[in-house]
XYZ file of C-alpha atoms in Angstrom:
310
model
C 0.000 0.000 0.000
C 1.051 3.242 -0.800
C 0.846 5.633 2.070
C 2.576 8.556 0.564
C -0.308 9.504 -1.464
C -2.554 12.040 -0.135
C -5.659 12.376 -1.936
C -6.552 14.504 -5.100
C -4.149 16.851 -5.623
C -6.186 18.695 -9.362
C -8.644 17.561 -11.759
C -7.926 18.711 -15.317
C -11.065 19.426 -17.750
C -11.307 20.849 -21.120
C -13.646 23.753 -22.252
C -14.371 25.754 -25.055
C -14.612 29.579 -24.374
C -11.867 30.882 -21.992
C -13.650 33.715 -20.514
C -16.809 31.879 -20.236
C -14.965 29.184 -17.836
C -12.938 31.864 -16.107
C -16.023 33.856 -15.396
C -17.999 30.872 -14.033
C -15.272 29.658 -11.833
C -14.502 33.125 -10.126
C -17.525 34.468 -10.346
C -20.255 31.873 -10.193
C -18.694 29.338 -7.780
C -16.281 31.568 -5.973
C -12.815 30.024 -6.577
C -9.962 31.958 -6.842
C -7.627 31.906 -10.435
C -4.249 31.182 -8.930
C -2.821 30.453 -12.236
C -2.751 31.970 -15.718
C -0.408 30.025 -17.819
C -0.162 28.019 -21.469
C -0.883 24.400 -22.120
C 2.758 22.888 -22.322
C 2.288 20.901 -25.755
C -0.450 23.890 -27.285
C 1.035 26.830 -25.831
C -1.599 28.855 -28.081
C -4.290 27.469 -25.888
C -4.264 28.586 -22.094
C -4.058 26.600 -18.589
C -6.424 28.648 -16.115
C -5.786 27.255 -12.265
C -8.852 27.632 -9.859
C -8.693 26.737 -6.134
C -8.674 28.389 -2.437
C -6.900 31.380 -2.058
C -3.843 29.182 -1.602
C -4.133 26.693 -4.025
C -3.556 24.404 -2.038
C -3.572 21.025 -2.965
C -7.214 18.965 -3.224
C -8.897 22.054 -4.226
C -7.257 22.787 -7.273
C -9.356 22.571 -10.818
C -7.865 22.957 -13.853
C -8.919 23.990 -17.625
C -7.756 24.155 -21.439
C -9.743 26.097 -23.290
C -9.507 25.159 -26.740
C -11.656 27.814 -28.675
C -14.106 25.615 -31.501
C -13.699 21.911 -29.765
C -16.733 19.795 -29.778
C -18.686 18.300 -26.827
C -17.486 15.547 -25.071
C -19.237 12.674 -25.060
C -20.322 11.137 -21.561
C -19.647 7.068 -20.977
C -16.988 4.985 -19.728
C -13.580 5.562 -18.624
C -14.098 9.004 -17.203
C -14.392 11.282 -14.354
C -18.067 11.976 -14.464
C -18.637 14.323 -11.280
C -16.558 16.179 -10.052
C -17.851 16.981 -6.359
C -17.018 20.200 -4.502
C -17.137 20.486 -0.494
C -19.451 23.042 0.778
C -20.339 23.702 4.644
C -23.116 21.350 6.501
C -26.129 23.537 6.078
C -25.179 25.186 2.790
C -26.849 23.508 -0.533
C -30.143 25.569 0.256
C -28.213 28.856 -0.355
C -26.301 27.391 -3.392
C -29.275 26.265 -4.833
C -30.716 29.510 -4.968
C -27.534 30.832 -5.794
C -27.079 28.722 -8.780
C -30.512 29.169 -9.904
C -30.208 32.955 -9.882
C -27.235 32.910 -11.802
C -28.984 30.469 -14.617
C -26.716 27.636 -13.987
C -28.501 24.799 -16.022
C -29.245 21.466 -14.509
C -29.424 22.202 -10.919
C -31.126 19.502 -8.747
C -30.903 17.241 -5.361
C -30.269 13.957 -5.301
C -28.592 11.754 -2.306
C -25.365 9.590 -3.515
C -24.431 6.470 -1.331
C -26.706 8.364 1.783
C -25.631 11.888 1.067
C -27.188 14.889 0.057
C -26.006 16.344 -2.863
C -26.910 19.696 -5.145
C -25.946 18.602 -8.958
C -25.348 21.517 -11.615
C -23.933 21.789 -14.651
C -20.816 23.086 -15.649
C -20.543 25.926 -18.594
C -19.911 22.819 -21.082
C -22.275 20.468 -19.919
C -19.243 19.263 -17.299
C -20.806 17.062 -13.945
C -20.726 18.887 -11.004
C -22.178 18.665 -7.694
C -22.031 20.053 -3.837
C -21.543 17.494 -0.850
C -21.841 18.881 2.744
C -19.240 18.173 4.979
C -18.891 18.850 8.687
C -15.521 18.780 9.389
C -13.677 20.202 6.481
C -11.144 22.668 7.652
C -9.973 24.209 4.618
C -9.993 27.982 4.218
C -12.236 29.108 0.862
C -11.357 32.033 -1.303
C -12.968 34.816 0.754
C -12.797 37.795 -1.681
C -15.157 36.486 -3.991
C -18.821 37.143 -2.796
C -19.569 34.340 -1.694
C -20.817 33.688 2.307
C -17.693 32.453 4.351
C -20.305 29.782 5.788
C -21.429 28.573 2.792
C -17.817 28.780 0.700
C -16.590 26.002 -1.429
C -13.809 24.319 0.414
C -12.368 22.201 -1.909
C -12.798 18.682 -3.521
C -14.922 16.503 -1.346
C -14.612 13.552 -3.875
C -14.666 12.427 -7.641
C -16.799 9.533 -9.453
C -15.376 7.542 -12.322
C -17.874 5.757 -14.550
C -16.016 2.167 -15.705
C -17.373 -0.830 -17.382
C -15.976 -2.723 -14.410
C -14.631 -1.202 -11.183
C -12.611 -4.619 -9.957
C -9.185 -3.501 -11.823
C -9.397 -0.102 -10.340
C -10.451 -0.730 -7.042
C -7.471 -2.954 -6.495
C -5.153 -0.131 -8.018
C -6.711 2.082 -5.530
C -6.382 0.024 -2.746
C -2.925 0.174 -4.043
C -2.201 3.784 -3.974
C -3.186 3.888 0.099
C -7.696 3.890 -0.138
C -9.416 1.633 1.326
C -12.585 0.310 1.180
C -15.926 2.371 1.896
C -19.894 2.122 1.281
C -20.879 0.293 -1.478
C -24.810 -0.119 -2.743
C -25.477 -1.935 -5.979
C -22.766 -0.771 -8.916
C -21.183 1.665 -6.560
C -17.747 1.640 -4.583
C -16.424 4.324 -2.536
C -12.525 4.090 -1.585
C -11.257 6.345 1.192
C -7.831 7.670 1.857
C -7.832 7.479 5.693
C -6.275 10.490 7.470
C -5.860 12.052 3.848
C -5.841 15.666 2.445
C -9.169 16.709 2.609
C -9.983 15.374 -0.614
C -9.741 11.707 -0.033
C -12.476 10.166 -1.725
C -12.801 8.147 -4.826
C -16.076 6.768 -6.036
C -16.362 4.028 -8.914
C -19.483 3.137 -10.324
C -20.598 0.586 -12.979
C -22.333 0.800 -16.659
C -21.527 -2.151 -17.742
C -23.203 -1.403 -21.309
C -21.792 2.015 -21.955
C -20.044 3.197 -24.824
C -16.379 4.200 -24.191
C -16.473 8.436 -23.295
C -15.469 10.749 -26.051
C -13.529 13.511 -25.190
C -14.323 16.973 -25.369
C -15.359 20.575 -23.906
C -16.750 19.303 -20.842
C -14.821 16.129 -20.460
C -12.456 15.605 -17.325
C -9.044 15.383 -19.104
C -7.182 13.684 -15.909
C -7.341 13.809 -12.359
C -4.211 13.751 -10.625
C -3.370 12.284 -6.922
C -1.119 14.519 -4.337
C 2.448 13.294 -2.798
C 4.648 15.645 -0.666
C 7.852 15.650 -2.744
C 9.573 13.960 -5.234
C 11.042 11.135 -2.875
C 7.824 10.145 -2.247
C 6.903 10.748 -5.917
C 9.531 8.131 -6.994
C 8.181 5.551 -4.447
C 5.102 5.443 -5.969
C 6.666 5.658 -9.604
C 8.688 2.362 -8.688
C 6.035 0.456 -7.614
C 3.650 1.051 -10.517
C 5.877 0.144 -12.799
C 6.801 -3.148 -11.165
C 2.845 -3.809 -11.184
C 3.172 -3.633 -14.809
C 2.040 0.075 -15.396
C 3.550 2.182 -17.981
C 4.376 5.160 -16.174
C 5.787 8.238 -17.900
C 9.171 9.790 -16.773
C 8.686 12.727 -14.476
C 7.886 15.683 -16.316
C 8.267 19.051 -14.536
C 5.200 21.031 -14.692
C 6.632 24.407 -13.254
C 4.273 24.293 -9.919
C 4.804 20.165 -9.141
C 6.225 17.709 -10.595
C 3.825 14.658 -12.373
C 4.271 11.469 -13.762
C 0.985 10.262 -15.697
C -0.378 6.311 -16.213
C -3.867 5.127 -17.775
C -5.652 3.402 -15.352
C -7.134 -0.093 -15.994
C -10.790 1.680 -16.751
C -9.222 4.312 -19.005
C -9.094 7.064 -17.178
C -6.041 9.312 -17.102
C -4.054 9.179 -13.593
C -1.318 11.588 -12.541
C 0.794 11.328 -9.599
C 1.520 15.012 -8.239
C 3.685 16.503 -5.884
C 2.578 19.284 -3.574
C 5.538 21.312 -3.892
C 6.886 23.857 -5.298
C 3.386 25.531 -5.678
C 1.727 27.757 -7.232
C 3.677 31.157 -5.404
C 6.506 29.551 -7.213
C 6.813 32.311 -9.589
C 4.044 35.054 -7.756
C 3.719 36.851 -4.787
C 0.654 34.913 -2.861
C -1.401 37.918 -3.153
C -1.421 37.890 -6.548
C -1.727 34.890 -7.670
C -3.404 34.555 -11.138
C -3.353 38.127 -11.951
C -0.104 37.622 -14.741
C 0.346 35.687 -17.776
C 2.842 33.191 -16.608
C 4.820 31.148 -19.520
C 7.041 28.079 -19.105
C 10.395 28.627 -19.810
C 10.712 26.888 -23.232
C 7.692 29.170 -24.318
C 8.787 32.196 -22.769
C 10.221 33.224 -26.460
C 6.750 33.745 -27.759
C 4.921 35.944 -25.030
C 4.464 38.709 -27.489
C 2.610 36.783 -29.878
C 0.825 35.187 -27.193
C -0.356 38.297 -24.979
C -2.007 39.249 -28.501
C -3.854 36.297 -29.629
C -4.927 35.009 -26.430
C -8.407 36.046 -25.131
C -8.611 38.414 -22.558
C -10.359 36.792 -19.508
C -11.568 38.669 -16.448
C -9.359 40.505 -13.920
């Protein structure tokens, strides 16, 4: 079992209109951008950050925009809900909040005993609102939104698979254990984890592999403290028989990516260096930020890319 790893450390989605996310994200849900940077492979397409005021690790959601990409498809082998923390006592005012703000699909529903709010995202992306009574976290407090009813950060994410066996076991794996389950679905916990420690799995056995698109989860990566603890877990999924990419330094942590047995896009994390890394902390997300090999092309890029709020 792997102990080192923490919980979620980001989930990674794609969209299609820059300041369409950007605005729902800051303005709508009350995160804070703590990142404006470039996709690393398309750096004419931007990577917008959005978190607590921090960014601190298992709050952290992440977007390309690419302007004119279809809808993504919902089935297997994906992240199909993303689900935010909120305060115990809080999906009444988000409800109204949501509604007055014309967020489409907004409606209750209960999830292995739990009350839930589900929404929409601005691309048809699954979303949803858990209370939680213990959740510690500090929200983004200069956005509008009621201190008591702030998101605090991931409370959990739910992969849709064909069959959950194969990635239950890597789970168990990488440190969760086993929670509730009820009919196709299976909740693993990271005990004593990061806030954002759960993982739940659930089963359509008959569904067409997901199609990727505006709206689709793109990966969801899982938080270590460092790089010694990064290459711990590196070692051992590859002697499982995973084919792990070398670490890749992504200017605020350092990730190695796998595809899971169900499909889905893993990435191992590390917590440091953060996203102050090349900000002061009271500023974070204000700048353009470029990695180092694109740095050559901020010109061209401050010009083409589209503005997005302040």
């Amino acid at each position: 079992m792997l102990d080192s790893i923490q919980g979620i450390h980001h989930i990674t989605a794609m969209a299609r209109d820059a300041a369409r996310t950007d605005g729902f994200f800051t303005r709508v849900l009350g995160l804070r951008r703590v990142k404006k940077t470039v996709n690393f492979d398309a750096p004419d397409v931007y990577h917008l950050y959005y978190a607590n005021g921090s960014g601190q690790p298992g709050t952290v959601l992440t977007y390309f925009p690419f302007p004119n990409i279809a809808r993504g498809t919902r089935g297997a082998g994906e992240v199909s809900t993303t689900v935010f923390s909120v305060p115990e006592g809080s999906l009444a005012f988000w409800e109204k909040h949501l509604a007055a703000n014309t967020v489409s699909g907004v409606r209750r529903g209960t999830y292995l005993g739990e009350a839930r709010l589900y929404f929409d995202g601005p691309d048809g992306d699954g979303f949803a609102l858990a209370e939680a009574a213990e959740d510690t976290r500090a929200p983004w407090q200069a956005a509008g939104i009621p201190d008591e009813h702030a998101i605090r950060g991931f409370h959990s994410a739910k992969l849709t698979l064909q069959e959950l066996g194969p990635t239950a076991d890597l789970l168990q794996l990488m440190g969760f254990r086993e929670g509730a389950r009820e009919g196709g679905m299976h909740r693993l916990v990271r005990p004593d984890g990061n806030g954002a420690a759960i993982i739940d799995l659930e089963s359509d056995p008959a569904a067409a592999p997901a199609r990727q698109g505006a709206g689709s989860v793109h990966h969801i990566a899982f938080a270590v403290a460092d790089a010694a603890a990064q290459k711990v877990v590196r070692e051992a999924l590859v002697a499982e028989g995973f084919g792990v990419t070398p670490v890749i330094d992504r200017d605020y942590f350092l990730s190695i990516y796998f595809r899971e047995p169900g499909g889905v896009l893993f990435e191992i994390a590390t917590n440091e260096p953060g996203f102050a890394r090349d900000e002061d902390p009271a500023h974070l997300g204000e700048a353009l930020k470029l990695p180092e090999q694109h740095a050559h092309l901020r010109a061209h890029l401050e010009k083409h890319l589209p503005p997005i709020g302040d």
